[in-house]
Coordinates of C-alpha atoms and ligand atoms in Angstrom, one line a residue:
M1 CA 37.1 53.2 2.1
T2 CA 39.5 54.5 4.3
N3 CA 41.8 51.3 4.2
R4 CA 42.3 52.7 0.5
I5 CA 43.8 55.9 1.9
Q6 CA 46.2 54.8 4.5
I7 CA 47.5 58.2 5.7
P8 CA 45.1 59.9 8.1
A9 CA 46.3 63.5 7.5
L10 CA 45.0 63.0 3.5
Q11 CA 41.4 62.5 4.8
S12 CA 41.3 66.3 4.8
K13 CA 42.0 66.1 1.0
V14 CA 39.1 64.0 0.4
M15 CA 36.3 66.0 -1.6
S16 CA 33.7 65.4 -4.2
A17 CA 34.8 65.4 -7.9
E18 CA 33.0 68.8 -8.3
A19 CA 35.3 70.4 -5.7
A20 CA 38.4 68.9 -7.0
A21 CA 37.3 70.2 -10.8
A22 CA 37.0 73.6 -9.4
L23 CA 40.6 73.8 -8.2
I24 CA 41.9 73.4 -11.9
P25 CA 43.1 76.5 -13.2
A26 CA 41.4 77.6 -16.4
G27 CA 43.6 76.8 -19.4
A28 CA 45.7 74.5 -17.6
T29 CA 47.8 71.4 -18.9
I30 CA 46.5 68.6 -17.1
G31 CA 48.5 65.4 -17.3
M32 CA 45.7 62.5 -16.9
S33 CA 46.3 58.8 -16.3
G34 CA 44.5 56.3 -18.9
F35 CA 45.7 54.1 -21.5
T36 CA 43.3 52.1 -24.1
G37 CA 40.2 52.5 -21.9
S38 CA 42.1 51.6 -18.4
G39 CA 43.0 53.5 -15.4
Y40 CA 41.6 56.8 -16.4
P41 CA 40.1 59.2 -14.0
K42 CA 36.5 58.4 -13.8
A43 CA 34.8 61.3 -12.1
V44 CA 36.7 64.5 -12.2
P45 CA 36.9 64.9 -15.9
G46 CA 33.1 64.9 -16.1
A47 CA 32.9 67.2 -13.4
L48 CA 35.5 69.6 -15.3
A49 CA 33.2 69.2 -18.4
K50 CA 30.3 70.6 -16.3
R51 CA 32.2 73.4 -14.9
I52 CA 33.5 74.3 -18.6
E53 CA 29.9 74.0 -19.8
E54 CA 28.6 76.3 -17.1
A55 CA 31.6 78.7 -17.7
L56 CA 30.5 79.0 -21.5
A57 CA 26.9 79.7 -20.5
A58 CA 28.2 82.5 -18.0
G59 CA 30.2 84.2 -20.8
N60 CA 33.5 83.1 -19.4
P61 CA 34.7 80.2 -21.8
F62 CA 37.9 78.4 -21.1
K63 CA 39.4 75.3 -22.2
V64 CA 42.2 73.0 -20.8
N65 CA 45.0 70.8 -22.5
V66 CA 44.5 67.2 -21.8
F67 CA 47.7 64.9 -22.0
T68 CA 47.2 61.2 -21.1
G69 CA 49.0 57.7 -21.8
A70 CA 46.9 56.8 -24.9
S71 CA 43.0 56.6 -25.5
T72 CA 40.7 57.0 -22.6
A73 CA 36.7 56.6 -22.5
P74 CA 33.5 58.5 -22.9
E75 CA 34.0 59.7 -19.2
L76 CA 36.9 61.7 -20.0
D77 CA 37.5 62.2 -23.9
G78 CA 33.9 62.0 -24.7
A79 CA 32.7 64.5 -21.8
L80 CA 35.4 67.1 -22.4
A81 CA 34.8 66.9 -26.3
K82 CA 31.1 67.0 -26.0
V83 CA 31.4 70.5 -24.3
N84 CA 34.5 71.4 -26.8
G85 CA 36.5 72.0 -23.6
V86 CA 39.8 70.7 -25.0
N87 CA 42.3 73.1 -26.7
L88 CA 45.1 70.6 -27.1
R89 CA 44.8 66.7 -27.0
M90 CA 48.0 64.6 -27.0
P91 CA 49.3 61.9 -27.8
Y92 CA 46.5 59.5 -28.9
Q93 CA 42.8 59.2 -29.0
S94 CA 40.1 56.8 -30.5
D95 CA 37.1 58.6 -29.1
P96 CA 34.3 59.6 -31.7
D97 CA 33.6 62.9 -30.4
T98 CA 37.2 63.9 -30.0
R99 CA 37.7 62.8 -33.3
K100 CA 35.0 65.0 -34.6
R101 CA 36.2 68.1 -32.6
I102 CA 39.8 67.5 -34.3
N103 CA 38.4 67.0 -37.8
S104 CA 36.0 70.1 -37.4
G105 CA 39.2 72.0 -36.2
D106 CA 37.8 72.7 -32.8
M107 CA 40.6 71.0 -31.0
N108 CA 44.2 70.7 -31.6
Y109 CA 45.7 67.5 -31.7
I110 CA 49.3 66.5 -31.6
D111 CA 49.6 63.0 -32.7
M112 CA 52.8 61.7 -31.1
H113 CA 55.1 58.6 -30.6
L114 CA 53.8 57.3 -27.2
S115 CA 57.5 56.8 -25.9
H116 CA 58.3 60.7 -26.7
M117 CA 55.3 62.0 -24.4
A118 CA 57.2 61.6 -21.0
Q119 CA 60.6 63.1 -22.2
F120 CA 59.0 66.0 -24.1
T121 CA 57.1 66.8 -20.8
S122 CA 60.2 66.7 -18.9
Y123 CA 62.5 68.3 -21.1
G124 CA 59.8 71.2 -21.0
F125 CA 59.1 71.2 -24.6
L126 CA 55.4 71.3 -23.9
G127 CA 55.2 74.1 -21.3
E128 CA 54.1 73.9 -17.9
M129 CA 52.2 71.0 -16.5
K130 CA 49.9 72.5 -14.0
V131 CA 47.9 69.2 -12.9
A132 CA 48.6 65.7 -12.6
M133 CA 44.9 63.7 -12.2
V134 CA 45.9 60.1 -11.7
E135 CA 43.8 57.0 -10.9
V136 CA 45.3 54.7 -8.0
A137 CA 43.9 51.6 -6.3
A138 CA 45.2 53.1 -2.8
I139 CA 47.4 55.2 -1.1
L140 CA 49.6 53.1 1.2
E141 CA 50.8 54.1 4.7
D142 CA 54.2 55.0 3.6
G143 CA 52.9 57.2 0.9
S144 CA 53.3 54.7 -2.0
L145 CA 50.7 54.8 -4.7
V146 CA 48.9 51.7 -6.1
A147 CA 48.7 51.7 -9.8
T148 CA 45.6 50.4 -11.5
T149 CA 45.1 48.5 -14.9
S150 CA 47.4 51.0 -16.9
V151 CA 50.6 52.8 -15.9
G152 CA 51.2 54.8 -19.1
N153 CA 52.9 58.2 -18.3
N154 CA 51.5 58.4 -14.7
Q155 CA 54.9 58.4 -12.7
A156 CA 55.8 61.3 -15.4
W157 CA 52.8 63.3 -14.7
L158 CA 53.2 63.0 -10.9
D159 CA 56.8 64.0 -11.1
N160 CA 56.2 67.0 -13.5
A161 CA 53.1 68.6 -12.4
D162 CA 52.9 71.5 -9.9
M163 CA 49.5 70.2 -8.3
I164 CA 48.0 66.7 -8.0
I165 CA 44.6 65.2 -7.9
L166 CA 44.2 61.5 -7.0
E167 CA 41.2 59.4 -7.7
V168 CA 41.0 56.3 -5.5
N169 CA 39.1 53.7 -7.1
S170 CA 37.8 50.7 -4.9
W171 CA 36.6 48.9 -8.1
Q172 CA 40.5 48.3 -9.1
S173 CA 41.8 45.3 -7.4
M174 CA 44.3 45.6 -4.6
D175 CA 45.7 42.0 -5.7
M176 CA 47.3 43.8 -8.5
I177 CA 49.9 44.7 -6.2
G178 CA 53.2 43.3 -7.5
M179 CA 52.3 43.5 -11.1
H180 CA 53.8 47.0 -11.9
D181 CA 57.1 47.8 -12.3
I182 CA 58.0 51.1 -12.1
P183 CA 61.5 52.7 -12.1
A184 CA 62.3 56.1 -11.3
S185 CA 61.7 58.6 -14.3
I186 CA 64.3 58.4 -16.9
P187 CA 66.8 61.5 -16.3
N188 CA 67.1 64.0 -19.2
P189 CA 70.4 63.8 -21.2
P190 CA 73.0 64.0 -20.4
N191 CA 72.3 62.0 -17.2
R192 CA 71.1 58.9 -19.2
Q193 CA 72.3 55.5 -18.5
P194 CA 71.7 52.4 -20.3
L195 CA 68.2 50.8 -19.2
P196 CA 69.3 47.5 -17.4
L197 CA 66.5 45.3 -18.8
T198 CA 67.6 42.3 -21.0
S199 CA 64.5 40.2 -21.0
A200 CA 60.7 40.8 -21.3
G201 CA 60.0 39.4 -17.9
Q202 CA 62.6 41.4 -16.0
R203 CA 62.0 43.7 -13.3
I204 CA 63.8 47.0 -12.8
G205 CA 61.9 49.2 -10.7
S206 CA 59.4 49.5 -7.6
K207 CA 56.0 47.8 -7.5
F208 CA 54.5 51.2 -6.5
M209 CA 54.2 55.0 -8.1
N210 CA 55.3 57.8 -5.7
C211 CA 54.7 61.4 -5.4
D212 CA 55.4 64.4 -3.3
L213 CA 52.2 64.4 -1.2
S214 CA 52.4 67.9 -0.3
K215 CA 51.5 68.5 -4.0
V216 CA 48.2 66.6 -3.5
V217 CA 45.3 68.9 -3.3
A218 CA 42.5 66.7 -3.9
I219 CA 41.5 63.1 -3.4
V220 CA 38.2 61.9 -5.0
E221 CA 36.8 58.4 -4.1
T222 CA 35.3 56.4 -6.9
D223 CA 34.1 52.9 -7.4
A224 CA 33.7 52.6 -11.3
C225 CA 34.9 50.0 -13.9
D226 CA 37.1 50.7 -16.6
R227 CA 35.8 50.7 -20.3
N228 CA 36.0 47.2 -21.0
S229 CA 34.5 46.7 -24.7
A230 CA 33.7 43.3 -26.0
F231 CA 35.6 42.1 -29.2
A232 CA 33.9 40.9 -32.3
A233 CA 35.0 37.6 -33.1
P234 CA 37.8 37.7 -35.9
D235 CA 36.3 37.7 -39.3
E236 CA 37.4 35.9 -42.5
A237 CA 39.9 38.6 -43.6
S238 CA 41.4 38.8 -40.0
K239 CA 42.0 35.1 -40.0
A240 CA 43.6 35.0 -43.3
I241 CA 45.9 37.8 -42.3
A242 CA 46.7 36.0 -39.2
Q243 CA 47.4 32.7 -41.3
H244 CA 49.7 34.5 -43.7
I245 CA 51.8 35.9 -40.7
L246 CA 52.0 32.5 -39.0
D247 CA 53.3 30.8 -41.9
F248 CA 55.7 33.6 -42.4
F249 CA 57.1 33.2 -39.0
A250 CA 57.1 29.3 -39.5
A251 CA 59.2 29.9 -42.8
E252 CA 61.7 32.4 -40.7
V253 CA 62.2 29.6 -37.9
K254 CA 62.8 27.1 -40.6
A255 CA 65.5 29.4 -42.3
G256 CA 67.1 30.1 -38.8
R257 CA 66.4 33.6 -38.8
L258 CA 64.0 33.1 -35.8
P259 CA 64.5 30.9 -32.7
P260 CA 61.9 28.3 -32.3
N261 CA 60.2 30.2 -29.6
L262 CA 60.1 33.3 -31.8
L263 CA 61.0 36.6 -30.3
P264 CA 59.0 39.0 -28.1
L265 CA 55.6 39.8 -29.6
Q266 CA 54.2 43.1 -29.9
S267 CA 50.7 43.7 -31.4
G268 CA 48.1 46.5 -31.8
V269 CA 44.6 45.9 -30.5
G270 CA 41.9 45.1 -32.6
N271 CA 40.3 42.3 -34.8
I272 CA 43.3 41.4 -36.9
A273 CA 45.5 41.4 -33.8
N274 CA 43.2 39.2 -31.9
A275 CA 43.0 36.8 -35.0
V276 CA 46.8 36.5 -34.9
L277 CA 46.9 36.0 -31.2
Q278 CA 44.1 33.2 -31.4
G279 CA 46.3 31.7 -34.4
L280 CA 49.4 31.6 -32.4
N281 CA 47.4 30.1 -29.6
D282 CA 46.3 27.3 -31.6
G283 CA 49.6 27.1 -33.6
P284 CA 53.0 25.0 -32.9
F285 CA 55.2 27.9 -31.2
E286 CA 56.0 27.3 -27.6
N287 CA 57.3 29.3 -24.7
L288 CA 56.4 32.6 -26.1
A289 CA 57.1 36.2 -24.6
S290 CA 55.5 39.5 -25.4
Y291 CA 56.9 42.9 -24.7
T292 CA 54.0 45.0 -26.0
E293 CA 52.1 48.1 -25.2
V294 CA 48.5 46.6 -24.4
L295 CA 47.4 43.4 -23.1
Q296 CA 44.3 42.0 -24.6
D297 CA 41.9 39.1 -24.3
G298 CA 44.1 37.0 -26.7
M299 CA 47.1 37.3 -24.6
L300 CA 45.3 36.1 -21.4
A301 CA 44.1 32.9 -23.4
M302 CA 47.7 32.4 -24.5
L303 CA 48.9 32.7 -20.9
K304 CA 46.4 30.6 -19.6
S305 CA 47.3 27.8 -22.2
G306 CA 50.9 28.2 -21.2
K307 CA 51.9 29.1 -25.2
L308 CA 52.9 32.5 -23.6
A309 CA 55.3 32.2 -20.6
F310 CA 55.3 36.0 -19.8
A311 CA 53.8 39.2 -21.0
S312 CA 55.1 42.8 -20.5
A313 CA 52.8 45.7 -21.5
T314 CA 51.6 49.2 -20.1
A315 CA 48.1 48.6 -19.9
F316 CA 45.1 46.2 -20.2
S317 CA 42.6 46.4 -22.8
L318 CA 40.2 43.6 -22.1
S319 CA 36.5 42.8 -22.8
P320 CA 34.1 42.3 -20.0
D321 CA 34.8 38.5 -20.0
G322 CA 38.5 39.1 -20.2
M323 CA 38.2 41.4 -17.1
K324 CA 36.4 38.7 -15.3
E325 CA 38.7 35.8 -16.4
F326 CA 41.7 38.3 -15.2
L327 CA 40.1 39.2 -11.9
D328 CA 39.1 35.6 -11.0
N329 CA 42.6 34.2 -11.4
I330 CA 44.5 37.4 -10.5
E331 CA 47.1 35.4 -8.7
F332 CA 48.0 33.2 -11.7
Y333 CA 48.2 36.1 -13.9
R334 CA 50.4 38.3 -11.5
E335 CA 53.2 35.9 -11.8
R336 CA 53.1 36.4 -15.7
I337 CA 52.4 39.9 -16.3
V338 CA 54.2 43.0 -15.8
L339 CA 53.0 46.4 -16.4
R340 CA 55.7 49.2 -16.9
P341 CA 55.6 53.1 -17.8
Q342 CA 55.0 53.5 -21.5
D343 CA 58.4 55.1 -21.9
I344 CA 59.9 51.7 -20.9
S345 CA 57.2 49.6 -22.8
N346 CA 57.8 51.8 -25.9
N347 CA 61.6 52.5 -25.3
P348 CA 63.5 52.3 -28.5
E349 CA 66.5 51.3 -26.7
L350 CA 64.6 48.1 -25.2
I351 CA 62.6 47.4 -28.4
R352 CA 65.9 47.1 -30.4
R353 CA 67.6 44.9 -27.8
L354 CA 65.0 42.7 -27.2
G355 CA 64.1 42.5 -30.9
T356 CA 60.3 42.4 -31.0
L357 CA 58.1 41.0 -33.8
S358 CA 55.8 44.1 -34.2
M359 CA 52.5 43.8 -35.9
N360 CA 50.3 46.9 -36.2
G361 CA 47.2 47.7 -38.1
I362 CA 47.2 50.5 -40.9
I363 CA 44.7 52.5 -43.0
E364 CA 46.7 52.1 -46.1
A365 CA 50.2 51.3 -48.0
D366 CA 51.6 52.3 -51.2
L367 CA 53.2 50.5 -53.8
Y368 CA 56.7 51.4 -52.6
G369 CA 55.8 50.3 -48.8
N370 CA 55.1 53.7 -47.2
I371 CA 52.4 53.5 -44.5
N372 CA 49.5 55.7 -43.5
S373 CA 48.3 54.6 -39.9
T374 CA 46.4 57.7 -39.0
H375 CA 44.4 59.7 -41.9
V376 CA 41.4 59.0 -44.1
M377 CA 41.9 60.7 -47.5
G378 CA 44.9 62.6 -46.5
S379 CA 43.2 65.1 -44.2
A380 CA 40.9 63.4 -41.5
I381 CA 42.4 61.6 -38.2
M382 CA 41.2 58.3 -37.4
N383 CA 43.1 57.7 -34.3
G384 CA 46.8 58.3 -34.2
I385 CA 50.2 56.6 -34.7
G386 CA 50.2 55.4 -31.0
G387 CA 53.2 53.2 -30.4
S388 CA 53.6 51.8 -33.9
G389 CA 56.5 54.3 -34.8
D390 CA 58.3 53.5 -31.6
F391 CA 58.2 49.7 -32.6
A392 CA 58.5 50.2 -36.4
R393 CA 61.9 51.7 -36.7
N394 CA 63.3 49.3 -33.8
A395 CA 61.7 46.0 -33.9
F396 CA 63.5 43.1 -35.1
L397 CA 60.6 42.4 -37.6
T398 CA 58.0 45.2 -38.6
I399 CA 54.8 44.0 -40.0
F400 CA 51.9 46.3 -41.0
M401 CA 48.6 44.6 -41.5
T402 CA 45.2 45.4 -43.2
P403 CA 42.4 44.2 -45.2
S404 CA 42.9 44.8 -48.8
T405 CA 39.9 47.0 -49.4
A406 CA 37.6 49.0 -47.0
K407 CA 34.1 50.6 -46.9
G408 CA 32.6 47.6 -48.7
G409 CA 35.2 47.2 -51.3
A410 CA 35.1 50.9 -52.6
I411 CA 38.3 51.8 -50.9
S412 CA 41.6 49.9 -52.0
S413 CA 44.1 50.0 -49.0
I414 CA 47.0 49.5 -51.4
V415 CA 47.2 52.7 -53.3
P416 CA 49.6 54.4 -55.7
M417 CA 51.0 56.6 -53.1
V418 CA 49.9 56.8 -49.4
S419 CA 47.8 60.2 -48.9
H420 CA 49.5 60.6 -45.3
V421 CA 52.8 58.9 -44.4
D422 CA 53.2 57.7 -40.8
H423 CA 55.9 55.0 -41.4
T424 CA 58.2 55.6 -44.5
E425 CA 59.4 52.7 -46.7
H426 CA 62.6 52.8 -44.6
D427 CA 60.8 51.3 -41.6
V428 CA 58.6 48.7 -43.2
M429 CA 59.7 45.1 -43.7
V430 CA 56.5 43.3 -44.3
V431 CA 52.7 44.4 -45.5
V432 CA 50.1 41.9 -45.3
T433 CA 46.5 41.7 -46.4
E434 CA 44.2 38.6 -46.3
Q435 CA 45.3 38.4 -50.0
G436 CA 49.1 37.5 -49.1
L437 CA 52.1 38.7 -47.5
A438 CA 54.8 41.2 -49.2
D439 CA 58.1 40.5 -47.7
L440 CA 60.1 43.7 -48.3
R441 CA 63.4 42.9 -46.7
G442 CA 66.1 43.6 -49.2
L443 CA 64.1 44.8 -51.9
S444 CA 64.4 48.2 -54.1
P445 CA 61.5 50.2 -54.3
R446 CA 60.6 48.8 -57.9
Q447 CA 61.1 45.2 -56.5
R448 CA 58.9 46.3 -53.8
A449 CA 56.4 47.5 -55.9
E450 CA 56.0 44.3 -57.9
V451 CA 55.6 42.2 -54.8
I452 CA 53.2 44.6 -53.0
I453 CA 50.9 44.6 -56.1
E454 CA 51.1 40.7 -56.7
K455 CA 50.8 39.7 -53.1
C456 CA 48.7 42.2 -51.1
A457 CA 46.2 44.1 -53.7
H458 CA 42.7 42.9 -54.0
P459 CA 41.9 41.5 -57.5
D460 CA 39.4 44.5 -58.1
F461 CA 42.3 46.9 -57.8
K462 CA 45.1 45.1 -59.1
P463 CA 44.8 45.7 -62.6
A464 CA 44.4 49.4 -62.1
L465 CA 47.6 49.3 -59.8
R466 CA 49.7 47.4 -62.3
D467 CA 48.9 49.9 -65.0
Y468 CA 49.6 52.9 -62.9
Y469 CA 53.0 51.4 -62.1
E470 CA 53.8 50.4 -65.6
R471 CA 53.1 54.1 -67.1
A472 CA 54.9 55.4 -64.1
L473 CA 57.9 53.4 -65.3
E474 CA 57.8 54.7 -68.7
K475 CA 56.7 58.5 -67.6
A476 CA 58.4 59.2 -64.6
N477 CA 61.5 61.9 -64.3
G478 CA 63.5 58.8 -62.6
K479 CA 63.4 55.2 -62.5
H480 CA 64.3 54.9 -58.7
T481 CA 60.7 55.4 -57.4
P482 CA 58.6 56.0 -60.3
H483 CA 55.4 57.8 -59.9
I484 CA 53.1 60.0 -62.2
L485 CA 52.7 63.0 -59.7
S486 CA 49.5 64.3 -61.5
E487 CA 47.9 61.0 -60.9
A488 CA 49.6 59.7 -57.5
L489 CA 46.7 60.8 -55.3
S490 CA 43.8 60.6 -58.0
W491 CA 42.4 57.5 -56.3
H492 CA 41.7 59.3 -53.1
T493 CA 40.1 62.3 -55.1
R494 CA 38.0 60.1 -56.9
F495 CA 36.8 58.7 -53.8
L496 CA 36.1 62.1 -52.0
E497 CA 34.1 62.8 -55.4
T498 CA 32.4 59.8 -56.3
G499 CA 32.2 57.5 -53.0
S500 CA 34.6 55.0 -54.7
M501 CA 38.4 54.5 -55.7
K502 CA 37.0 52.5 -58.7
A503 CA 37.3 54.3 -62.0
Ligands
COA1 N1 40.5 54.1 -46.1 C1 39.6 54.8 -45.4 N2 39.1 54.2 -44.0 C2 39.7 53.0 -43.8 C3 40.7 52.6 -44.6 C4 41.1 53.1 -45.8 N3 42.1 52.6 -46.4 N4 41.0 51.4 -43.9 C5 40.3 51.4 -42.6 N5 39.3 52.5 -42.7 C6 38.5 52.8 -41.8 C7 37.4 51.6 -41.4 O1 36.5 51.8 -42.5 C8 36.6 51.8 -40.2 O2 36.0 53.1 -40.3 P1 34.7 53.1 -39.6 O3 35.0 53.0 -38.0 O4 33.8 54.2 -40.0 O5 34.0 51.8 -39.8 C9 38.1 52.3 -39.5 O6 39.0 52.7 -40.5 C10 38.9 51.2 -38.7 O7 39.0 50.1 -39.7 P2 39.0 48.7 -39.0 O8 39.1 48.0 -40.4 O9 37.8 48.5 -37.9 O10 40.4 48.2 -38.4 P3 41.0 48.5 -37.0 O11 40.1 48.7 -35.9 O12 42.0 47.5 -36.9 O13 41.7 49.9 -37.1 C11 43.4 51.4 -37.7 C12 42.7 50.2 -38.0 C13 44.5 51.6 -38.9 C14 42.4 52.5 -37.3 C15 44.3 51.2 -36.2 O14 45.0 49.8 -36.5 C16 45.1 52.3 -35.7 O15 44.6 53.0 -35.1 N6 46.3 52.2 -36.1 C17 47.5 53.1 -35.7 C18 47.8 53.1 -34.4 C19 48.6 51.7 -34.0 O16 49.3 51.1 -34.9 N7 48.4 51.2 -32.8 C20 49.0 50.0 -32.3 C21 50.5 50.6 -31.8 S1 50.9 49.6 -30.4

């Protein structure tokens, strides 16, 4: 294990997870590594949860604030949520226990654009960051830190925190050295300069993270794998959505609005995204690139087949099989993948310059193209906005996708008015369900409503949507975006009362 900690003087900082957790001040804001189940600290969060539980039993309860890159895993979010140990969580989560705590009102959650997190911290908008807790693969002789399967906000946490706890995880491959591209943290205005990145594959930083070693108070050795969850094979709805998107891309190429090798792809994780990637892998487009947040199995397959020439991301989110494929062929992938900090992977300046094709999953869309990505029936959080907002406003093409119904057909994903707004009509170009694809570019609100009902709504809900829209056209106080306000959210209230949106 010592070859992973190559500075002899740091051996004195090596301690147990419990001893490291004991150093964290009660109430501290902790910047933890971790992004979509990779590269998160595996041992100290659990030890901290135990300490919080014991403190509660002893009548000295305390909580901490947890900032990460994005979602983590049961060992981090789950462990701390179970003991009700988190006061404030930012910027994204997808953990069932955390979700319960947020929705029961036990935990505060600020659902923030992922690209904003590092700058909000360095601007001082979020108060003092007491602790950075970052997983690394190794600490090299010259003090460089070898990053692991996610980069996220790690460098920002190391720069901003008063004290640093490093988890050195020997499960993480040292062969990843060379895959990371970590520029110095972006300075605050007025000292910002243009980011010199003009293609998805370009490198603009160092292979390593770095920190002021005098701030390191603890080093904990681990040997634990990431949360690599298996993916379900794409279902019929996902395959249909994927096909609509592929046909749309083909038509855009034919019309001369997209080059034959498209533009850099950005896609969220999950069933639909995987189906799109699978479709692209089987489809006619060659020499593709991706400039995205998360690299999932579908992208490895595309790199392997040669369809995808290069992939830029901030983290992996691989199945166990995907991780094995990656580790077995790491030299091949290292040439074709770069992992960047999330304020670079999700940077609006770069997204607009590169012109991404952005495809993200949603909860619901309304007649006019407003999008709800995060809330169920207006009040309960599902996961969070993630990077979808970073991409939506700045992408070359912004595509939102969802099956047309949810909960066995009881819910229509196309509703008169969304019960929560994450992406306004101004940032939405395409909405696609398994029923069809609504191209909203250049359409006024009334024209959008016609196309969304026609192309995207499920046949079970189409007549009711049309009826609502036609009555709104007659009754509304204005004909620009016609609504019947007393009825606009009645589909949601009906679901809450009866378990179905159907009348
Ligand atoms: N109303 C109520 N619930 C709905 C719903 C709707 N209109 N649409 C979906 N859901 C529920 C599903 O029933 C499911 O619930 P369950 O876990 O209890 O079964 C859950 O939401 C997830 O839906 P699923 O169909 O499995 O889709 P998914 O895994 O593709 O997730 C989102 C969809 C919207 C939750 C997900 O894409 C997301 O979190 N998006 C926002 C963040 C984002 O865009 N990230 C990428 C940016 S880079």
